[in-house]
Short mmCIF file of C-alpha atoms and ligand atoms in Angstrom, two decimals:
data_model
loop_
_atom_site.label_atom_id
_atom_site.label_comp_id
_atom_site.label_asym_id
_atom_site.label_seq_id
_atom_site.Cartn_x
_atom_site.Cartn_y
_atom_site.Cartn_z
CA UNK E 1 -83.79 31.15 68.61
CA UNK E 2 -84.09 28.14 70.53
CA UNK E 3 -82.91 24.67 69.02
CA UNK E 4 -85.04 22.34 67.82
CA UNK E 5 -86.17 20.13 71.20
CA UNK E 6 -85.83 16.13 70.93
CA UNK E 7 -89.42 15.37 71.51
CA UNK E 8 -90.13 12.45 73.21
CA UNK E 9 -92.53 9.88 71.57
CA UNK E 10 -94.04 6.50 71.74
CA UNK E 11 -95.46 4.78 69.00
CA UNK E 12 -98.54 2.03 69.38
CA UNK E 13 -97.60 -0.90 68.07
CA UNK E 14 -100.41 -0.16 65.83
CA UNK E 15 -99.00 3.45 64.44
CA UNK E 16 -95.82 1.27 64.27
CA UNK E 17 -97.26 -1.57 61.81
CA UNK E 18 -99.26 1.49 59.91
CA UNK E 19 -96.08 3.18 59.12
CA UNK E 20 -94.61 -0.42 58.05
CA UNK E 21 -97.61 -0.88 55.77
CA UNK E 22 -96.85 2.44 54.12
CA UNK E 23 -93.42 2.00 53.58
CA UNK E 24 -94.45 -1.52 51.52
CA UNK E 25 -97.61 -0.30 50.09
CA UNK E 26 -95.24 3.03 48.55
CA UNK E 27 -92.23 0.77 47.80
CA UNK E 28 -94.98 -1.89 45.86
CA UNK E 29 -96.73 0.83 43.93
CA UNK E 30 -93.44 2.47 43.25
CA UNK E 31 -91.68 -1.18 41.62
CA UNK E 32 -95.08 -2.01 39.78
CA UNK E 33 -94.99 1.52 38.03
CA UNK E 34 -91.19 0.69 37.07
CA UNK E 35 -92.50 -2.40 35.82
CA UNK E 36 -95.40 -0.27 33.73
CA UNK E 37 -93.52 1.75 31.97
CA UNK E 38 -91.66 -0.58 30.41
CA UNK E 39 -94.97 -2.54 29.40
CA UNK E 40 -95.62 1.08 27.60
CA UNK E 41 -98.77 1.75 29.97
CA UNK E 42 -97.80 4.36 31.35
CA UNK E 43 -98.48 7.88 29.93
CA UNK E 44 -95.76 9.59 31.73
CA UNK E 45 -92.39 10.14 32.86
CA UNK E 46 -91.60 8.09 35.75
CA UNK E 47 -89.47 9.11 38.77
CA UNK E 48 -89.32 6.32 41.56
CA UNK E 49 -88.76 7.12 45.23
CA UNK E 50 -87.47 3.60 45.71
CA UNK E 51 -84.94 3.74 48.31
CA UNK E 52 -86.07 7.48 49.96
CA UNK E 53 -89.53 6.18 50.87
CA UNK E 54 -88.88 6.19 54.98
CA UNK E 55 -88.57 9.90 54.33
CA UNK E 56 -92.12 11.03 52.69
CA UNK E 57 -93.72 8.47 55.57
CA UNK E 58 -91.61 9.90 58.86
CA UNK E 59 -92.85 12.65 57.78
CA UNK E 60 -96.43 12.36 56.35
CA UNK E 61 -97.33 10.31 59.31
CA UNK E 62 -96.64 13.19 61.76
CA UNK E 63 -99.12 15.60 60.01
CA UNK E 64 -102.71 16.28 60.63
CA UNK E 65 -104.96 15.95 58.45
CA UNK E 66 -105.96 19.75 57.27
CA UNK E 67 -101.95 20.16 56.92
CA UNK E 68 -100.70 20.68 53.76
CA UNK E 69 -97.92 19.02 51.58
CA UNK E 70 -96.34 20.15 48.65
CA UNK E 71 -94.49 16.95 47.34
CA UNK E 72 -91.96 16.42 44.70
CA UNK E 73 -92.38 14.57 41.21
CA UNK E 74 -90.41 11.64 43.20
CA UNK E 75 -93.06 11.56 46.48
CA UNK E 76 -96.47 9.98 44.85
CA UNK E 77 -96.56 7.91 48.42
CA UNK E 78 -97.51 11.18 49.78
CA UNK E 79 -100.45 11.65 47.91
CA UNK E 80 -101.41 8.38 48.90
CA UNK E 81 -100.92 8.82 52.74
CA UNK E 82 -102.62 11.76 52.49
CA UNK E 83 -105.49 10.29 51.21
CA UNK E 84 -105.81 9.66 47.32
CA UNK E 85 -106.78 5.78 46.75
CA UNK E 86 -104.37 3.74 44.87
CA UNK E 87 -106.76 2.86 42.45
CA UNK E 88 -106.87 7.24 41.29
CA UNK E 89 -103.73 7.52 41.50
CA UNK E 90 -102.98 4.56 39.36
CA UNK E 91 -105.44 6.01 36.84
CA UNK E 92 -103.39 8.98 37.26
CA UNK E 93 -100.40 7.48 35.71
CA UNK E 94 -102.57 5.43 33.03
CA UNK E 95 -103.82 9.12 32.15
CA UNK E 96 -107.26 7.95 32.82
CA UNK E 97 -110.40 9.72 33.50
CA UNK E 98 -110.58 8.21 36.66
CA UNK E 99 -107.49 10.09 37.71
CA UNK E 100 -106.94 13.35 39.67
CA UNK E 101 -106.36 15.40 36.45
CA UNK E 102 -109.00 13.42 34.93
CA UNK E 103 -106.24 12.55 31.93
CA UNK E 104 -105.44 15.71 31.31
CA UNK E 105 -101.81 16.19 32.48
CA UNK E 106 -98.25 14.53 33.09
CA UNK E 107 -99.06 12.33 36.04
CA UNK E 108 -96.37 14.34 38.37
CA UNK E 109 -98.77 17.64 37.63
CA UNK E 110 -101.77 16.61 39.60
CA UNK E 111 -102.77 18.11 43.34
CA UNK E 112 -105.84 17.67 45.60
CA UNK E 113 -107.23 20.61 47.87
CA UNK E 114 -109.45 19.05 49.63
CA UNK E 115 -106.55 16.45 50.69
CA UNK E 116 -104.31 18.87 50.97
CA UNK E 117 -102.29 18.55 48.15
CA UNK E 118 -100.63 20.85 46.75
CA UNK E 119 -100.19 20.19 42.47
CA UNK E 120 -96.61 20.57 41.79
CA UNK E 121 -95.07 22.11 38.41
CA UNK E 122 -91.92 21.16 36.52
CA UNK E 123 -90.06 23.78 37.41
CA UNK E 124 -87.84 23.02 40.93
CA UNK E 125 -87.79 24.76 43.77
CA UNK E 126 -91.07 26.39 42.23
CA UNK E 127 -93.56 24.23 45.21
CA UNK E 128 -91.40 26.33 47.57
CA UNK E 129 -92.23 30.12 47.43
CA UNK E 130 -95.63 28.60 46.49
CA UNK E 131 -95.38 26.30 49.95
CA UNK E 132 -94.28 29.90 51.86
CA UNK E 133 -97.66 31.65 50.49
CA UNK E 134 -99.74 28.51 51.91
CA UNK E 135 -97.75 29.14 55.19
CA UNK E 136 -98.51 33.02 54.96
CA UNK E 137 -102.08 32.11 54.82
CA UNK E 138 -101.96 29.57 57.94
CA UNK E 139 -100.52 32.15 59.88
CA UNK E 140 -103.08 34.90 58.73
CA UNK E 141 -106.19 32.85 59.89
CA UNK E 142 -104.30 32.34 62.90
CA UNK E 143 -104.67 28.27 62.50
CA UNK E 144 -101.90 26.15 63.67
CA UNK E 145 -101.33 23.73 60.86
CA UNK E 146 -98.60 23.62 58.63
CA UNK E 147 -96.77 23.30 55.74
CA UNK E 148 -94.26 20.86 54.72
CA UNK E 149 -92.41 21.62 51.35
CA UNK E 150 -90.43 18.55 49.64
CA UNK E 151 -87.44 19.30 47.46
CA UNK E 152 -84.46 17.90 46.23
CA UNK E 153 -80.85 19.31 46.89
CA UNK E 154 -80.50 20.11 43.53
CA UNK E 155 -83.45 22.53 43.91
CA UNK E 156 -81.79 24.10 46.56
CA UNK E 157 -79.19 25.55 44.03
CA UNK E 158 -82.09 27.46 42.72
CA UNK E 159 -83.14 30.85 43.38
CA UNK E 160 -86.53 30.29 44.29
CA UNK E 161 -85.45 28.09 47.38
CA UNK E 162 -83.39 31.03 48.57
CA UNK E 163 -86.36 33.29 48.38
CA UNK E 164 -88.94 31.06 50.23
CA UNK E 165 -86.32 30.33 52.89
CA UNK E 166 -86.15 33.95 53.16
CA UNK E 167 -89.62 34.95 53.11
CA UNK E 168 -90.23 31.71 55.43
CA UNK E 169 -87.64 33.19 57.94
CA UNK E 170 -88.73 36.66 57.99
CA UNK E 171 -92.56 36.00 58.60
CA UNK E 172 -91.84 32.93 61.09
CA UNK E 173 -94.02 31.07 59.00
CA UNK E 174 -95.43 27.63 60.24
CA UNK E 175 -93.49 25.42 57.33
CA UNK E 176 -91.42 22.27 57.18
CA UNK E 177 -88.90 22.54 54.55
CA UNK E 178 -87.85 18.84 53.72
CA UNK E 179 -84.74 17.97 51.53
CA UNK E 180 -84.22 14.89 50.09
CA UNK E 181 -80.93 14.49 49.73
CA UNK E 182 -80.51 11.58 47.32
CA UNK E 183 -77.16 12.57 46.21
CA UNK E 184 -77.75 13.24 42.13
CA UNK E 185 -79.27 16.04 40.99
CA UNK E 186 -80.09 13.90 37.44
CA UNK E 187 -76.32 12.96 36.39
CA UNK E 188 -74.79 15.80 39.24
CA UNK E 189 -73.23 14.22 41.96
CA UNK E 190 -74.08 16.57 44.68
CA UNK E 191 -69.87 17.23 45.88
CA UNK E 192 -70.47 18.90 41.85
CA UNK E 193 -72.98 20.92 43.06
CA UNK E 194 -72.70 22.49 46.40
CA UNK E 195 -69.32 23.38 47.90
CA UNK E 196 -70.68 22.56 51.43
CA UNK E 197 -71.75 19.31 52.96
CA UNK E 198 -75.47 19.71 54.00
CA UNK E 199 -77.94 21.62 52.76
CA UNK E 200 -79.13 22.09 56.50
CA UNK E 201 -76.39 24.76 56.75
CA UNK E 202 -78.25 27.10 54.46
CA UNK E 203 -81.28 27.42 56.86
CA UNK E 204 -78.91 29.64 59.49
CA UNK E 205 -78.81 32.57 56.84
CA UNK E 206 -82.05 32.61 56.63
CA UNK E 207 -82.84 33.07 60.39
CA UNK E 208 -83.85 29.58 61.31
CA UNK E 209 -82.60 25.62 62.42
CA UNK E 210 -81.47 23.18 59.69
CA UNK E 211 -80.90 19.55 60.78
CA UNK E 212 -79.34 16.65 59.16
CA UNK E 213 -80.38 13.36 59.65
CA UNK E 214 -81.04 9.56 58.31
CA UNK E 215 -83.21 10.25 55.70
CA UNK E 216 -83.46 6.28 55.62
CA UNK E 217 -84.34 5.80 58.94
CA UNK E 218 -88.01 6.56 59.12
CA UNK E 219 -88.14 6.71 63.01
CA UNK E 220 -85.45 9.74 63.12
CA UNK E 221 -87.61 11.18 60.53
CA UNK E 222 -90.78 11.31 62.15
CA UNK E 223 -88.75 12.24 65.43
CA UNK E 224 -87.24 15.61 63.60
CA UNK E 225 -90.50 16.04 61.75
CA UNK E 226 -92.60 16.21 65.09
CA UNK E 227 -89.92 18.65 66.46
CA UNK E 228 -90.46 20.57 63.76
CA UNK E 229 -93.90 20.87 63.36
CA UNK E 230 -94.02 21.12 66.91
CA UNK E 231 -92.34 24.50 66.54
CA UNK E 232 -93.99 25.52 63.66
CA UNK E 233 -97.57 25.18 65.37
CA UNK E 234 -96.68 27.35 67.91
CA UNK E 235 -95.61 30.27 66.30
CA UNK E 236 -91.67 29.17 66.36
CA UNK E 237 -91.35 29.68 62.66
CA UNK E 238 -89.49 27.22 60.06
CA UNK E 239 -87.26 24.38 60.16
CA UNK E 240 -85.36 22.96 57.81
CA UNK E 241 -84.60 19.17 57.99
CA UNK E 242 -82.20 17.94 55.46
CA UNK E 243 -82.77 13.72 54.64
CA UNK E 244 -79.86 12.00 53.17
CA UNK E 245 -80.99 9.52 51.14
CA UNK E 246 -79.97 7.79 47.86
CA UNK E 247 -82.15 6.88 45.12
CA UNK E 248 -82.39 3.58 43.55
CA UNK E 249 -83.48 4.07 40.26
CA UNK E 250 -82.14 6.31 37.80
CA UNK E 251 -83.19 10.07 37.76
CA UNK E 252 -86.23 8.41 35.41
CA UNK E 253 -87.26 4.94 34.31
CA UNK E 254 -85.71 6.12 31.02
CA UNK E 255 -82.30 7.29 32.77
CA UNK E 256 -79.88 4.15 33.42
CA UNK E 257 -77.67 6.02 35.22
CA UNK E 258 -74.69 4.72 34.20
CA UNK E 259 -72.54 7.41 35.98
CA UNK E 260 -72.38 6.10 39.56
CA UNK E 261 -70.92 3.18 40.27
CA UNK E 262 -72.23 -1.07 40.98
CA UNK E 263 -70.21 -0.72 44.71
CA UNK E 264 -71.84 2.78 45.39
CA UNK E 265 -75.58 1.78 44.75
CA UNK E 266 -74.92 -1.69 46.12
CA UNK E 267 -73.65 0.57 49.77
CA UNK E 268 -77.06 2.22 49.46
CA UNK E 269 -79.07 -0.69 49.09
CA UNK E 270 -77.82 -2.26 51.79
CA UNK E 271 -79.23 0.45 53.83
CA UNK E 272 -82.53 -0.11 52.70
CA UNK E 273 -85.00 1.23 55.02
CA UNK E 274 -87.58 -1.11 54.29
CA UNK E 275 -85.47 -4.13 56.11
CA UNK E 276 -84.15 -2.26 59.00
CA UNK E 277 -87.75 -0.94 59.83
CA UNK E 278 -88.52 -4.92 59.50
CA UNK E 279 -85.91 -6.11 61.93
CA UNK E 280 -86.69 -3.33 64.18
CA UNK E 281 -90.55 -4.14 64.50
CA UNK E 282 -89.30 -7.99 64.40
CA UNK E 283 -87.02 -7.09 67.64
CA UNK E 284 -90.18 -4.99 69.51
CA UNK E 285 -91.92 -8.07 68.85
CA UNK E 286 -94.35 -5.40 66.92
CA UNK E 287 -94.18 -7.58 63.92
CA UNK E 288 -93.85 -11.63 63.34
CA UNK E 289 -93.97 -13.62 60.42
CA UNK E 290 -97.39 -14.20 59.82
CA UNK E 291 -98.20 -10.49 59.95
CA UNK E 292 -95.83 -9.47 57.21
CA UNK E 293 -97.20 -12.13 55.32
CA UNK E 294 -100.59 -10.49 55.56
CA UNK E 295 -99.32 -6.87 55.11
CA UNK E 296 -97.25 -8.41 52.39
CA UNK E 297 -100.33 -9.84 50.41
CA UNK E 298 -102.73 -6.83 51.30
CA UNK E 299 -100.13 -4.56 49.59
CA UNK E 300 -100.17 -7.11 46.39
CA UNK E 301 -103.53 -6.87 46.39
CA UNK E 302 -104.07 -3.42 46.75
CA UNK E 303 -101.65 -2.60 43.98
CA UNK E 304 -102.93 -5.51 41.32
CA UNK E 305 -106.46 -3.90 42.24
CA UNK E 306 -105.54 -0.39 41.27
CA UNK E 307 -103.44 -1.69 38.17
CA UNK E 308 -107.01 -3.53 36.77
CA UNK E 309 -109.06 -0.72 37.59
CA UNK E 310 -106.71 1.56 36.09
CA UNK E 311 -106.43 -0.25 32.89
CA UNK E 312 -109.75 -0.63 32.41
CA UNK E 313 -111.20 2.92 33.06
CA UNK E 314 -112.58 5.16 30.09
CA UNK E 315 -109.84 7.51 28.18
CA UNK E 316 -110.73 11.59 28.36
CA UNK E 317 -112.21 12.48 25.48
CA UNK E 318 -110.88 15.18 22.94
CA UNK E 319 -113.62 17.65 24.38
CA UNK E 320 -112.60 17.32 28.01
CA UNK E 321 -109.27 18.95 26.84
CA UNK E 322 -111.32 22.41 27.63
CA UNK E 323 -113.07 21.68 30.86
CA UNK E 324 -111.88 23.29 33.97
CA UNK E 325 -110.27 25.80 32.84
CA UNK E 326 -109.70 29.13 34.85
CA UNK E 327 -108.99 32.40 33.84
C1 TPP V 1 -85.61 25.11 37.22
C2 TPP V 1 -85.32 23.77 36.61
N1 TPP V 1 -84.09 23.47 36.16
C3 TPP V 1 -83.81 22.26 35.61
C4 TPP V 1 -84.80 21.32 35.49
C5 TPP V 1 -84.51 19.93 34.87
N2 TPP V 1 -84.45 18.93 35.93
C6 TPP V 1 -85.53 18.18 36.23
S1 TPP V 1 -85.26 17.18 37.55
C7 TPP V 1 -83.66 17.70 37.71
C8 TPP V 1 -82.79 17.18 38.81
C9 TPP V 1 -83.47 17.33 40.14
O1 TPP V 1 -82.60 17.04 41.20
P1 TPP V 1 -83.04 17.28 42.69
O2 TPP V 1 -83.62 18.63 42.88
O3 TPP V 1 -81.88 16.94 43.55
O4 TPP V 1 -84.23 16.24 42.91
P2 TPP V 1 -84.21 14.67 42.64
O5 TPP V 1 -84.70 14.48 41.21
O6 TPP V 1 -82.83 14.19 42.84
O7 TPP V 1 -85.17 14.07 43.60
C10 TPP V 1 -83.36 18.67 36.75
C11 TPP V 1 -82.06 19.36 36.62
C12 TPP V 1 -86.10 21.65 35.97
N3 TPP V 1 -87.12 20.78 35.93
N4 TPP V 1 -86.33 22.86 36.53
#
């Protein structure tokens, strides 16, 4: 198999300031939901991706639209880069009618087709054989878009991510499997979990290239994600890119994650992607002061208007519990 190729790209300093106004817009709606769930108004767990965001936009920006995702309970910014306006998926985590599951469901539950979207379940590594069958069916109709399946490198302890790697190998199926290596599976330091160093490695048994990159450096990622997909469009099967990342937050806004340590989380921070994108853009002269300041206040905006319509929108009512059902 050949390796992944370095593909060559140049950004407009529009795509450029897009990509910056995701990685705020994701980071704001991410910190005001911390701030939520503490104020009780949220009817949900919580699981920030503060700190891994430059992973779900290098990647997410690199798709097409009619591609699919399959994202993680930690990657809500992909829902909204695909497509879902703040203001639902707010009301998804206020449990409102006005939400994708209409307030019928855990707010990490929820999918949307006709975005592509695929609705995650609790279970881990369970989006991933699911992910494969969405591949199968790209490849059936013979349409070049594909798949790209988020997961965690806990997950990939779990038998289901061994079976869609498989599967995924065997049928050279157009899919992007993404890990986001944030180094805790919950409280498991990943050294306590894996007895190699990147996940990445397990992609060679399966018959395909696994590569390890920044995970916080959202210009590598939309580099390998391109590669990939690049591949995967043209019949050269799966790729596996493994992000290493850290997250922020605890496993939940409930978990205060009292087993790492001040200096380790303080090392991570300072890696922020959010401010090295900045300088970057700053340095391209892409971005100057005046134009943060307006992406700064748009994304303020954007997020205060989703909270109010959120918080205002009408509750389900006890015989919407039924509706939609299939069987
Ligand atoms: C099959 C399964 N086992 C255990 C759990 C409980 N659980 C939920 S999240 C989590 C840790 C997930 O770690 P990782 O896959 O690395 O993703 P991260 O949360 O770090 O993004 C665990 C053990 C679960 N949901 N599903």
């Amino acid at each position: 198999m050949p390796p992944i190729k370095r593909t060559k790209f140049k950004l407009a300093p529009e795509q450029l300031l897009d990509m910056f106004y995701w990685l705020k817009l994701i980071r704001a709606f991410d910190e005001r939901l911390s701030i939520l769930v503490r104020q009780g108004k949220v009817r949900s767990g919580v699981y920030t991706g503060i700190g891994q965001e430059a992973i779900i936009v290098g990647t997410v920006f690199a798709l097409r639209k009619e591609d699919y995702v399959c994202p993680l309970h930690r990657d809500l910014g992909s829902f909204l880069m695909k497509g879902v306006e703040p203001r639902v998926m707010m009301s998804q985590m206020f449990a409102k009618t006005t939400g994708l599951s209409k307030g019928r469901d855990s707010a990490l539950h929820s999918g949307a087709n006709e975005l592509g979207i695929f609705g995650n379940t609790s279970m881990l590594g369970a989006n991933l054989p699911v992910a494969a069958g969405l591949a199968l069916t790209y490849k059936m109709e013979k349409r070049d878009n594909v798949v790209v399946a988020y997961f965690g490198e806990g997950a990939s302890n779990t038998g289901d991510f061994h079976e869609a790697l498989n599967f995924a190998g065997v049928q050279h199926l157009p899919i992007v499997f993404v890990c986001e290596n944030n180094q805790y599976a919950y409280s498991v330091p990943v050294e306590k979990s894996m007895a190699i160093d990147d996940v990445a490695d397990r992609a060679e048994s399966y018959g395909f290239d696994g590569v390890a990159i920044n995970g916080n450096d959202v210009l590598a990622v939309y580099q390998a994600t391109q590669g990939a997909l690049a591949r995967a469009r043209t019949g050269g099967g799966p790729t596996l890119i493994e992000c290493k990342t850290y997250r922020w937050h605890g496993h939940s806004e409930h978990d205060k994650a009292f087993y790492r340590s001040d200096e380790e989380l303080a090392m991570w921070r300072s890696r922020d992607p959010i401010p090295t994108f900045t300088t970057y853009l700053k340095h391209m002269k892409v971005l100057d002061d005046k134009q943060l300041q307006e992406i700064e206040a748009h994304v303020a905006t954007t997020i205060d208007d989703a909270v109010e319509f959120a918080a205002n929108a009408p509750e389900p009512a006890p015989e919407d519990a039924v509706t939609d059902l299939y069987a």
